Amino acid sequence: MSKVRVRFAPSPTGGLHLGGVRTVLFNYLFARQQGGEFILRIEDTDQTRFVPGAEEYIIECLKWCGITPDEGPGFGGEFGPYRQSERKALYRQYAEQLLVDGYAYYAFDTPEDLEKKRAELPNFQYGHAHRNEMKNSISLSSQEVEELLRNGTPYVIRIKVPQDETVSFDDMIRDEVSFETSLVDDKVLLKADGMPTYHLAVVVDDYLMKITHAFRGEEWLPSAPVHILLWKYLGWENEMPKWAHLPLILKPDGHGKLSKRDGARLGFPVYAMNWTDPKTTELTEGFREIGFLPEAFVNLLAMLGWNDGSDQELFSMDELIEKFSLERVNKSGAKFDFEKAQWYNAEWIKKLDSARLLESIIQIFKSNNIEVTDQGKLSVVIDLVKDRCTLLTDFISQGGYFFENPRVFDFSSVVNKWTSEKVSFFIAYTEILNAITDHSPSNLEVSFKALAEEKGLKIGDVMLPFRIMLVGGKFGPAVFEIASLLGKEETIQRINKGLDMLSREV
Ligand code: GLU
């Protein structure tokens, strides 16, 4: 068998939906597993939908997910160019071959002609039922057609879909899929400006780039019969890739495809990374920026519609490459569950070591104006608080106070029970801290407890205010771990500040 070659073929029209990333991922996993090649092809023939920056964004998303194309724009390869707009000149010959062989025809209808027809017939489809009523090389005489061409009349080339045939193909997920051609319209293949449409370009490029398997979203299933016919009409049927149409990612309630708007409505991201629409400057938040790890993002996407048959839920990219199989991809759509997505992230935060998390957390701290001068200390902090973090951004509240004074203090739960005995306890404790040389968590605890006992105070009554003085609220890991890591000076300073704030609150 020839070498496996798969492609991800996005149109650069905006942010990358998580369904798009899952399509890339399944292609990539299959390619790597089979020792094949993964190609990135930019399908930008529809210039009206082209959005500047979208291609760079897609490449950045792949990079973030740890997916490197073997071929593609900027990645090299023997089958380039990999942007369809740069391949414009090569598509016409195939459209013309189809004309000569009687599988396609010229259509001279103006946009007004088409509009008029649609107004007359609301369900109008340009196909076998009505093509004779339109202005094309089937309805007109050859002299008329020649004259129109000679006069430079704008035209498109359409596929001539047969009237009563059944087009079938074997889908790797759905098994046999069949379509009645009577329901398929004569799609435009070459536009008036000489650009191919997606339908012609996708078939020509899959052929020329020797694609062996084409996995794409289920939303492309209705286009499949046109593509199958083109493979056949161009005489390439034996080289047609194997198809798989991946199930949709559904709204959390299971009703319909998850859209960008659902994310905004339900308060979670749908795009992989932040996307700013260059026209409207509207910002759509991404998984990366709200604090997802790429390991978790890849893992949760793989589990949307696939499992390995066991209870295992956490998979690294390498394990996915080893275990992935299209046969185990469900036919039905997968409901998106943001709670579950967060669970994957929390598990991955726990799983990864602080060295892997360090760089991302430094960046997150930086964008929140928290300066990290001691990376060694940050590594310790990461290990100390990571079990409490679901998103990487949680490290700001769970670990930021090790590097700056807490920004807010909530003493409400201790203010009513604040007494002069407690004040003197904390003053005495700062003196102890000053005097002792062993600032290990256990020694800090021993001296704290001894002092409480000496002063006749219950340990819990002084522990909570101590915690709030150090971190700003009722959260965080063991309080003596915190104090030990903050160090003597900082702990004393925070106690003094806390005493001062409490004296004003009481
Ligand atoms: N350009 C199409 C897209 O934007 C590709 C569909 C396909 O893979 O055939 O998703």
Coordinates of C-alpha atoms and ligand atoms in Angstrom, one line a residue:
M1 CA 0.0 0.0 0.0
S2 CA 1.2 3.5 -0.7
K3 CA 2.4 5.7 2.1
V4 CA -0.4 7.2 4.2
R5 CA -0.9 10.9 3.5
V6 CA -3.6 12.9 5.2
R7 CA -4.4 16.5 5.2
F8 CA -6.0 19.3 7.3
A9 CA -7.5 21.7 4.8
P10 CA -8.9 24.7 6.7
S11 CA -10.3 27.8 5.1
P12 CA -8.7 30.9 6.7
T13 CA -11.9 32.6 7.7
G14 CA -11.6 33.2 11.4
G15 CA -10.8 31.5 14.7
L16 CA -10.4 27.8 14.9
H17 CA -13.4 26.0 16.5
L18 CA -12.6 23.1 18.8
G19 CA -14.3 20.8 16.2
G20 CA -11.7 21.9 13.7
V21 CA -8.9 21.1 16.1
R22 CA -10.3 17.7 16.7
T23 CA -10.4 17.1 12.9
V24 CA -6.7 18.1 12.8
L25 CA -6.0 15.8 15.7
F26 CA -7.6 12.7 14.3
N27 CA -5.8 13.2 11.0
Y28 CA -2.5 13.7 12.8
L29 CA -2.9 10.7 15.1
F30 CA -3.7 8.5 12.2
A31 CA -0.7 9.8 10.2
R32 CA 1.7 9.3 13.0
Q33 CA 0.4 5.9 13.9
Q34 CA 0.7 4.7 10.3
G35 CA 4.1 6.3 9.8
G36 CA 2.5 8.5 7.2
E37 CA 2.5 12.2 6.4
F38 CA 0.3 15.0 7.7
I39 CA -0.2 17.9 5.3
L40 CA -1.6 21.4 6.0
R41 CA -3.3 22.9 3.0
I42 CA -4.9 26.3 3.1
E43 CA -8.2 26.4 1.2
D44 CA -8.5 30.1 0.4
T45 CA -10.2 30.1 -3.0
D46 CA -13.1 32.0 -1.7
Q47 CA -11.6 35.4 -1.5
T48 CA -14.7 37.0 -0.2
R49 CA -14.4 35.0 3.0
F50 CA -10.6 35.4 3.4
V51 CA -9.7 36.9 6.7
P52 CA -6.2 38.3 7.2
G53 CA -4.3 36.7 10.1
A54 CA -6.4 33.5 10.1
E55 CA -3.7 31.4 8.5
E56 CA -1.1 32.5 11.0
Y57 CA -3.6 31.8 13.8
I58 CA -4.2 28.3 12.5
I59 CA -0.5 27.5 12.4
E60 CA -0.1 28.9 15.9
C61 CA -2.9 26.7 17.2
L62 CA -1.3 23.6 15.7
K63 CA 2.0 24.6 17.3
W64 CA 0.3 25.1 20.7
C65 CA -1.2 21.6 20.4
G66 CA 2.1 20.1 19.6
I67 CA 1.1 19.2 16.0
T68 CA 3.8 19.9 13.3
P69 CA 2.8 19.4 9.7
D70 CA 5.2 17.5 7.5
E71 CA 4.2 19.6 4.6
G72 CA 2.4 22.9 4.3
P73 CA 2.9 26.7 3.9
G74 CA 6.2 27.4 5.7
F75 CA 6.8 23.7 6.3
G76 CA 8.2 22.7 2.9
G77 CA 7.2 19.6 0.9
E78 CA 7.3 18.4 -2.7
F79 CA 3.6 19.0 -3.5
G80 CA 3.4 22.8 -3.0
P81 CA 2.3 25.4 -3.1
Y82 CA 0.0 24.5 -0.3
R83 CA -2.2 27.6 -0.5
Q84 CA -4.9 27.1 -3.1
S85 CA -4.9 30.7 -4.2
E86 CA -1.3 30.2 -5.3
R87 CA -2.4 27.1 -7.3
K88 CA -5.1 29.0 -9.2
A89 CA -3.6 28.4 -12.7
L90 CA -3.7 24.6 -12.4
Y91 CA -7.4 24.0 -11.8
R92 CA -8.8 25.3 -15.1
Q93 CA -7.4 22.4 -17.2
Y94 CA -9.4 19.9 -15.1
A95 CA -12.6 21.9 -15.4
E96 CA -12.0 22.0 -19.2
Q97 CA -11.3 18.3 -19.3
L98 CA -14.7 17.8 -17.7
L99 CA -16.3 20.1 -20.3
V100 CA -14.8 18.1 -23.1
D101 CA -15.9 14.8 -21.6
G102 CA -19.5 16.1 -21.1
Y103 CA -19.4 16.1 -17.3
A104 CA -19.5 19.8 -17.0
Y105 CA -21.0 22.8 -18.8
Y106 CA -20.7 26.5 -19.2
A107 CA -23.3 28.6 -17.4
F108 CA -23.8 32.3 -18.4
D109 CA -26.5 33.2 -16.0
T110 CA -26.0 36.6 -14.3
P111 CA -26.6 37.0 -10.6
E112 CA -29.8 38.8 -11.5
D113 CA -31.0 35.8 -13.6
L114 CA -30.4 33.5 -10.6
E115 CA -32.1 35.8 -8.2
K116 CA -35.1 36.0 -10.5
K117 CA -35.3 32.3 -10.7
R118 CA -35.0 31.9 -6.9
A119 CA -37.8 34.4 -6.5
E120 CA -40.0 32.4 -8.8
L121 CA -39.1 29.0 -7.2
P122 CA -38.2 29.3 -3.6
N123 CA -36.7 25.8 -3.6
F124 CA -34.8 26.3 -6.8
Q125 CA -31.8 24.1 -7.3
Y126 CA -29.6 24.5 -10.4
G127 CA -29.7 20.9 -11.6
H128 CA -31.3 18.4 -13.9
A129 CA -34.9 19.7 -13.3
H130 CA -34.2 23.3 -14.2
R131 CA -30.9 23.5 -16.1
N132 CA -32.7 23.6 -19.4
E133 CA -34.6 26.7 -18.3
M134 CA -31.3 28.5 -17.7
K135 CA -28.6 30.1 -19.9
N136 CA -26.0 27.5 -20.3
S137 CA -24.2 25.3 -22.8
I138 CA -26.9 22.6 -22.4
S139 CA -29.9 24.8 -23.1
L140 CA -28.2 27.0 -25.8
S141 CA -27.0 25.9 -29.3
S142 CA -23.3 25.5 -29.8
Q143 CA -23.3 28.7 -32.0
E144 CA -24.9 30.7 -29.3
V145 CA -22.4 29.4 -26.8
E146 CA -19.4 30.1 -29.1
E147 CA -20.6 33.6 -29.6
L148 CA -21.1 34.3 -25.9
L149 CA -17.5 33.0 -25.3
R150 CA -16.2 35.0 -28.1
N151 CA -17.8 38.2 -26.7
G152 CA -16.1 37.5 -23.4
T153 CA -19.4 37.0 -21.6
P154 CA -18.7 36.0 -18.0
Y155 CA -19.4 32.4 -17.2
V156 CA -18.9 29.7 -14.6
I157 CA -18.4 26.0 -15.2
R158 CA -20.8 23.7 -13.5
I159 CA -20.7 19.9 -12.9
K160 CA -23.5 18.1 -14.7
V161 CA -24.9 15.8 -12.0
P162 CA -26.7 12.8 -13.5
Q163 CA -30.5 12.6 -12.9
D164 CA -31.2 9.3 -11.4
E165 CA -28.1 7.6 -10.0
T166 CA -27.1 6.5 -6.6
V167 CA -23.6 7.6 -5.5
S168 CA -22.2 5.4 -2.7
F169 CA -18.9 5.3 -0.9
D170 CA -17.5 3.5 2.1
D171 CA -17.0 5.8 5.0
M172 CA -14.5 4.5 7.7
I173 CA -16.9 5.6 10.4
R174 CA -20.3 5.3 8.8
D175 CA -19.7 2.3 6.6
E176 CA -21.7 2.6 3.3
V177 CA -23.2 6.0 2.6
S178 CA -25.4 6.6 -0.4
F179 CA -26.9 9.6 -2.0
E180 CA -29.5 10.0 -4.8
T181 CA -28.2 12.3 -7.4
S182 CA -31.6 13.7 -8.1
L183 CA -31.2 15.6 -4.9
V184 CA -27.8 17.0 -5.7
D185 CA -27.4 20.3 -7.5
D186 CA -25.0 21.2 -10.3
K187 CA -22.3 22.8 -8.2
V188 CA -20.1 25.6 -9.7
L189 CA -16.6 24.2 -10.2
L190 CA -14.9 27.2 -11.7
K191 CA -16.0 30.7 -10.9
A192 CA -16.2 33.7 -13.3
D193 CA -13.0 35.1 -12.0
G194 CA -11.2 31.9 -12.9
M195 CA -10.9 30.7 -9.3
P196 CA -12.0 27.1 -8.6
T197 CA -14.6 26.6 -6.0
Y198 CA -13.9 24.4 -3.0
H199 CA -15.4 21.4 -4.7
L200 CA -13.1 21.4 -7.6
A201 CA -10.0 22.4 -5.7
V202 CA -10.4 19.9 -2.9
V203 CA -10.6 17.0 -5.4
V204 CA -7.8 18.2 -7.6
D205 CA -5.5 18.8 -4.7
D206 CA -6.3 15.6 -2.9
Y207 CA -5.4 13.9 -6.1
L208 CA -2.2 15.9 -6.9
M209 CA -1.0 15.7 -3.3
K210 CA -1.6 12.0 -3.3
I211 CA -3.9 12.1 -0.2
T212 CA -4.8 8.5 0.9
H213 CA -7.3 9.3 3.6
A214 CA -9.5 12.3 4.1
F215 CA -11.1 12.8 7.5
R216 CA -13.3 15.8 7.9
G217 CA -16.3 17.1 9.8
E218 CA -19.7 15.6 9.3
E219 CA -20.9 19.0 7.9
W220 CA -19.1 18.1 4.7
L221 CA -21.1 14.9 4.1
P222 CA -23.6 16.7 1.8
S223 CA -20.7 17.7 -0.4
A224 CA -19.4 14.2 -0.7
P225 CA -21.5 13.0 -3.7
V226 CA -20.2 15.9 -5.8
H227 CA -16.6 15.0 -4.8
I228 CA -17.2 11.3 -5.5
L229 CA -18.6 12.1 -8.9
L230 CA -15.6 14.4 -9.7
W231 CA -13.1 11.7 -8.7
K232 CA -14.9 9.4 -11.1
Y233 CA -15.4 11.9 -13.9
L234 CA -11.7 12.9 -13.8
G235 CA -10.7 9.3 -14.1
W236 CA -9.1 9.1 -10.8
E237 CA -11.5 6.7 -9.0
N238 CA -8.8 4.2 -8.1
E239 CA -6.8 6.9 -6.3
M240 CA -9.7 8.3 -4.3
P241 CA -8.8 8.7 -0.6
K242 CA -10.7 6.7 2.0
W243 CA -13.2 8.9 3.7
A244 CA -14.2 9.4 7.2
H245 CA -16.8 12.1 8.3
L246 CA -16.3 12.8 12.0
P247 CA -19.3 13.2 14.2
L248 CA -20.3 16.7 15.2
I249 CA -19.5 18.3 18.6
L250 CA -22.9 19.1 20.1
K251 CA -24.2 21.7 22.5
P252 CA -24.1 20.5 26.1
D253 CA -27.8 19.7 25.9
G254 CA -27.2 17.6 22.8
H255 CA -29.5 19.8 20.6
G256 CA -27.5 20.8 17.6
K257 CA -23.9 21.7 16.7
L258 CA -21.9 23.6 19.3
S259 CA -21.4 27.1 17.9
K260 CA -19.3 30.1 18.9
R261 CA -22.5 31.8 20.2
D262 CA -23.2 28.9 22.5
G263 CA -19.9 29.4 24.1
A264 CA -20.5 33.1 24.7
R265 CA -24.0 32.3 26.0
L266 CA -22.9 29.5 28.4
G267 CA -19.6 31.1 29.5
F268 CA -16.9 28.8 28.0
P269 CA -14.6 29.1 25.0
V270 CA -15.2 27.4 21.7
Y271 CA -12.1 28.5 20.0
A272 CA -8.7 27.0 20.7
M273 CA -7.0 30.4 21.2
N274 CA -8.1 34.0 21.5
W275 CA -9.3 35.3 18.2
T276 CA -9.8 39.0 17.4
D277 CA -11.9 39.7 14.4
P278 CA -9.8 42.2 12.4
K279 CA -12.9 43.9 11.0
T280 CA -15.0 44.3 14.1
T281 CA -12.1 44.0 16.7
E282 CA -14.4 41.7 18.6
L283 CA -12.4 39.3 20.8
T284 CA -13.4 35.7 21.3
E285 CA -11.7 33.9 24.1
G286 CA -9.8 30.7 23.6
F287 CA -9.0 27.7 25.7
R288 CA -5.3 28.6 25.8
E289 CA -5.9 32.0 27.3
I290 CA -8.3 31.0 29.9
G291 CA -5.7 28.6 31.2
F292 CA -5.9 25.2 29.5
L293 CA -2.9 23.1 29.0
P294 CA -2.4 21.9 25.4
E295 CA -2.0 18.3 26.9
A296 CA -5.5 18.6 28.4
F297 CA -7.0 20.2 25.3
V298 CA -5.7 17.5 23.0
N299 CA -6.8 14.8 25.5
L300 CA -10.3 16.1 25.9
L301 CA -10.8 16.6 22.1
A302 CA -9.7 13.0 21.5
M303 CA -12.3 11.8 23.9
L304 CA -15.1 13.7 22.1
G305 CA -16.4 10.8 20.1
W306 CA -13.6 8.3 20.8
N307 CA -12.4 6.0 23.5
D308 CA -10.1 3.0 23.6
G309 CA -12.7 0.6 24.9
S310 CA -11.3 0.7 28.5
D311 CA -12.0 3.2 31.4
Q312 CA -8.9 5.1 30.7
E313 CA -9.5 8.8 30.2
L314 CA -6.1 10.4 30.5
F315 CA -4.0 10.0 27.4
S316 CA -0.8 11.7 26.3
M317 CA -0.3 12.5 22.6
D318 CA 2.1 9.5 22.4
E319 CA -0.5 7.2 23.9
L320 CA -3.2 8.6 21.6
I321 CA -0.9 7.9 18.6
E322 CA -0.5 4.4 19.8
K323 CA -4.1 3.6 20.7
F324 CA -6.3 5.8 18.3
S325 CA -8.5 3.9 15.9
L326 CA -11.2 5.3 13.6
E327 CA -13.2 2.1 14.1
R328 CA -13.8 3.3 17.7
V329 CA -15.0 6.7 16.7
N330 CA -18.8 7.0 17.4
K331 CA -21.2 7.7 14.6
S332 CA -23.3 10.0 16.7
G333 CA -22.4 13.5 17.9
A334 CA -20.5 14.1 21.1
K335 CA -22.0 16.4 23.7
F336 CA -19.5 19.0 24.9
D337 CA -19.3 19.2 28.7
F338 CA -17.2 22.1 30.0
E339 CA -17.1 20.7 33.5
K340 CA -15.5 17.6 32.2
A341 CA -13.1 19.7 30.0
Q342 CA -12.0 21.4 33.2
W343 CA -11.6 18.1 34.9
Y344 CA -9.1 17.0 32.2
N345 CA -7.2 20.2 32.8
A346 CA -7.0 19.8 36.6
E347 CA -5.8 16.2 36.1
W348 CA -3.1 17.3 33.7
I349 CA -2.0 20.1 36.0
K350 CA -1.5 17.4 38.7
K351 CA 0.2 15.1 36.3
L352 CA 2.8 17.4 34.9
D353 CA 5.9 18.4 36.8
S354 CA 6.6 22.0 37.8
A355 CA 9.4 22.3 35.2
R356 CA 6.8 21.8 32.5
L357 CA 4.4 24.3 34.0
L358 CA 7.0 26.9 35.0
E359 CA 7.1 28.9 31.7
S360 CA 3.4 29.1 31.3
I361 CA 2.9 30.3 34.8
I362 CA 5.6 32.9 34.6
Q363 CA 3.8 34.2 31.5
I364 CA 0.4 34.2 33.3
F365 CA 1.9 35.9 36.3
K366 CA 3.6 38.5 34.1
S367 CA 0.3 39.4 32.4
N368 CA -1.1 39.9 35.8
N369 CA 1.8 42.1 36.9
I370 CA 3.2 39.6 39.2
E371 CA 7.0 39.6 38.9
V372 CA 8.8 36.3 39.5
T373 CA 12.5 36.8 40.4
D374 CA 13.1 33.5 42.0
Q375 CA 12.2 30.6 39.6
G376 CA 13.3 28.0 42.2
K377 CA 10.7 29.4 44.6
L378 CA 8.1 29.4 41.9
S379 CA 8.7 25.6 41.3
V380 CA 8.2 24.9 45.0
V381 CA 5.0 27.0 44.9
I382 CA 3.7 25.2 41.8
D383 CA 4.1 21.8 43.6
L384 CA 2.6 23.2 46.7
V385 CA -0.6 24.5 45.1
K386 CA -1.2 22.6 41.9
D387 CA -3.7 20.2 43.4
R388 CA -5.9 23.3 44.0
C389 CA -5.8 24.6 40.4
T390 CA -8.2 23.7 37.7
L391 CA -7.1 26.3 35.2
L392 CA -3.5 27.6 34.9
T393 CA -5.0 31.0 35.7
D394 CA -5.9 29.7 39.1
F395 CA -2.3 29.9 40.0
I396 CA -2.7 33.6 40.3
S397 CA -5.0 33.4 43.2
Q398 CA -3.6 30.1 44.6
G399 CA 0.1 31.1 44.3
G400 CA 0.4 34.8 43.5
Y401 CA 0.6 35.8 47.2
F402 CA 4.0 34.1 47.5
F403 CA 5.4 36.9 45.2
E404 CA 3.4 39.9 46.2
N405 CA 1.2 41.0 49.1
P406 CA -2.3 39.7 48.8
R407 CA -4.4 42.2 46.8
V408 CA -7.5 41.7 48.9
F409 CA -8.1 40.5 52.5
D410 CA -11.2 39.0 53.8
F411 CA -11.2 39.2 57.6
S412 CA -15.0 39.1 57.9
S413 CA -15.0 35.6 59.5
V414 CA -12.5 36.6 62.3
V415 CA -13.3 40.2 62.9
N416 CA -16.1 39.6 65.4
K417 CA -14.0 37.2 67.5
W418 CA -10.9 39.5 67.5
T419 CA -9.6 40.1 71.0
S420 CA -6.6 41.8 72.7
E421 CA -5.4 38.3 73.7
K422 CA -5.1 37.4 70.1
V423 CA -3.2 40.6 69.3
S424 CA -0.7 39.9 72.0
F425 CA -0.4 36.3 70.7
F426 CA 0.6 37.5 67.3
I427 CA 3.0 40.1 68.7
A428 CA 4.6 37.4 70.7
Y429 CA 4.8 35.1 67.7
T430 CA 6.6 37.7 65.6
E431 CA 9.2 37.8 68.4
I432 CA 9.5 34.1 68.3
L433 CA 9.9 34.1 64.6
N434 CA 12.7 36.7 64.9
A435 CA 14.5 34.6 67.5
I436 CA 14.4 31.1 66.1
T437 CA 16.7 29.9 63.3
D438 CA 14.8 26.8 62.2
H439 CA 12.0 28.1 59.9
S440 CA 10.9 24.7 58.7
P441 CA 7.1 24.2 58.6
S442 CA 7.3 21.7 61.4
N443 CA 9.2 24.0 63.7
L444 CA 7.0 26.9 62.9
E445 CA 4.0 24.8 63.8
V446 CA 5.5 23.5 67.1
S447 CA 6.4 27.0 68.3
F448 CA 2.9 28.4 67.2
K449 CA 1.1 25.7 69.1
A450 CA 3.3 26.0 72.2
L451 CA 2.6 29.7 72.3
A452 CA -1.2 29.3 71.9
E453 CA -1.2 26.8 74.7
E454 CA 0.8 29.2 76.9
K455 CA -1.6 32.0 76.2
G456 CA -4.7 29.8 76.8
L457 CA -5.9 30.1 73.2
K458 CA -7.5 27.5 71.0
I459 CA -5.2 26.7 68.1
G460 CA -8.0 27.1 65.5
D461 CA -8.8 30.6 66.8
V462 CA -5.4 31.9 65.9
M463 CA -4.7 29.7 62.9
L464 CA -7.5 31.2 60.7
P465 CA -6.5 34.8 61.3
F466 CA -2.9 33.8 60.6
R467 CA -3.8 32.2 57.3
I468 CA -5.8 35.3 56.3
M469 CA -2.9 37.6 57.2
L470 CA -0.6 35.5 54.9
V471 CA -2.8 34.8 51.9
G472 CA -5.8 37.2 52.1
G473 CA -8.5 34.6 52.6
K474 CA -9.6 31.2 53.9
F475 CA -7.7 29.1 51.3
G476 CA -4.4 27.6 50.4
P477 CA -2.2 24.8 51.5
A478 CA -1.0 24.1 55.1
V479 CA -0.4 27.5 56.7
F480 CA 3.1 26.6 58.1
E481 CA 4.2 25.5 54.7
I482 CA 3.2 29.0 53.5
A483 CA 4.9 30.8 56.3
S484 CA 8.1 28.8 55.8
L485 CA 8.2 29.5 52.1
L486 CA 7.4 33.2 52.6
G487 CA 10.4 33.4 55.0
K488 CA 10.8 35.1 58.3
E489 CA 10.8 38.7 57.2
E490 CA 7.8 38.5 55.0
T491 CA 5.8 36.5 57.5
I492 CA 6.5 39.1 60.2
Q493 CA 5.6 41.9 57.9
R494 CA 2.3 40.3 56.9
I495 CA 1.4 39.6 60.6
N496 CA 2.1 43.3 61.4
K497 CA 0.1 44.4 58.4
G498 CA -2.8 42.1 59.4
L499 CA -2.7 43.4 63.0
D500 CA -2.9 46.9 61.7
M501 CA -5.9 46.1 59.4
L502 CA -7.7 44.2 62.1
S503 CA -7.2 47.0 64.6
R504 CA -9.0 49.3 62.1
E505 CA -11.8 46.8 61.3
V506 CA -12.8 45.9 64.8
Ligands
GLU1 N1 -11.9 23.8 3.4 C1 -12.8 22.9 4.1 C2 -12.9 23.4 5.5 O1 -12.8 24.6 5.6 C3 -12.2 21.5 4.1 C4 -13.2 20.4 4.1 C5 -12.5 19.1 3.7 O2 -11.7 18.7 4.5 O3 -12.8 18.6 2.6 O4 -13.1 22.8 6.5

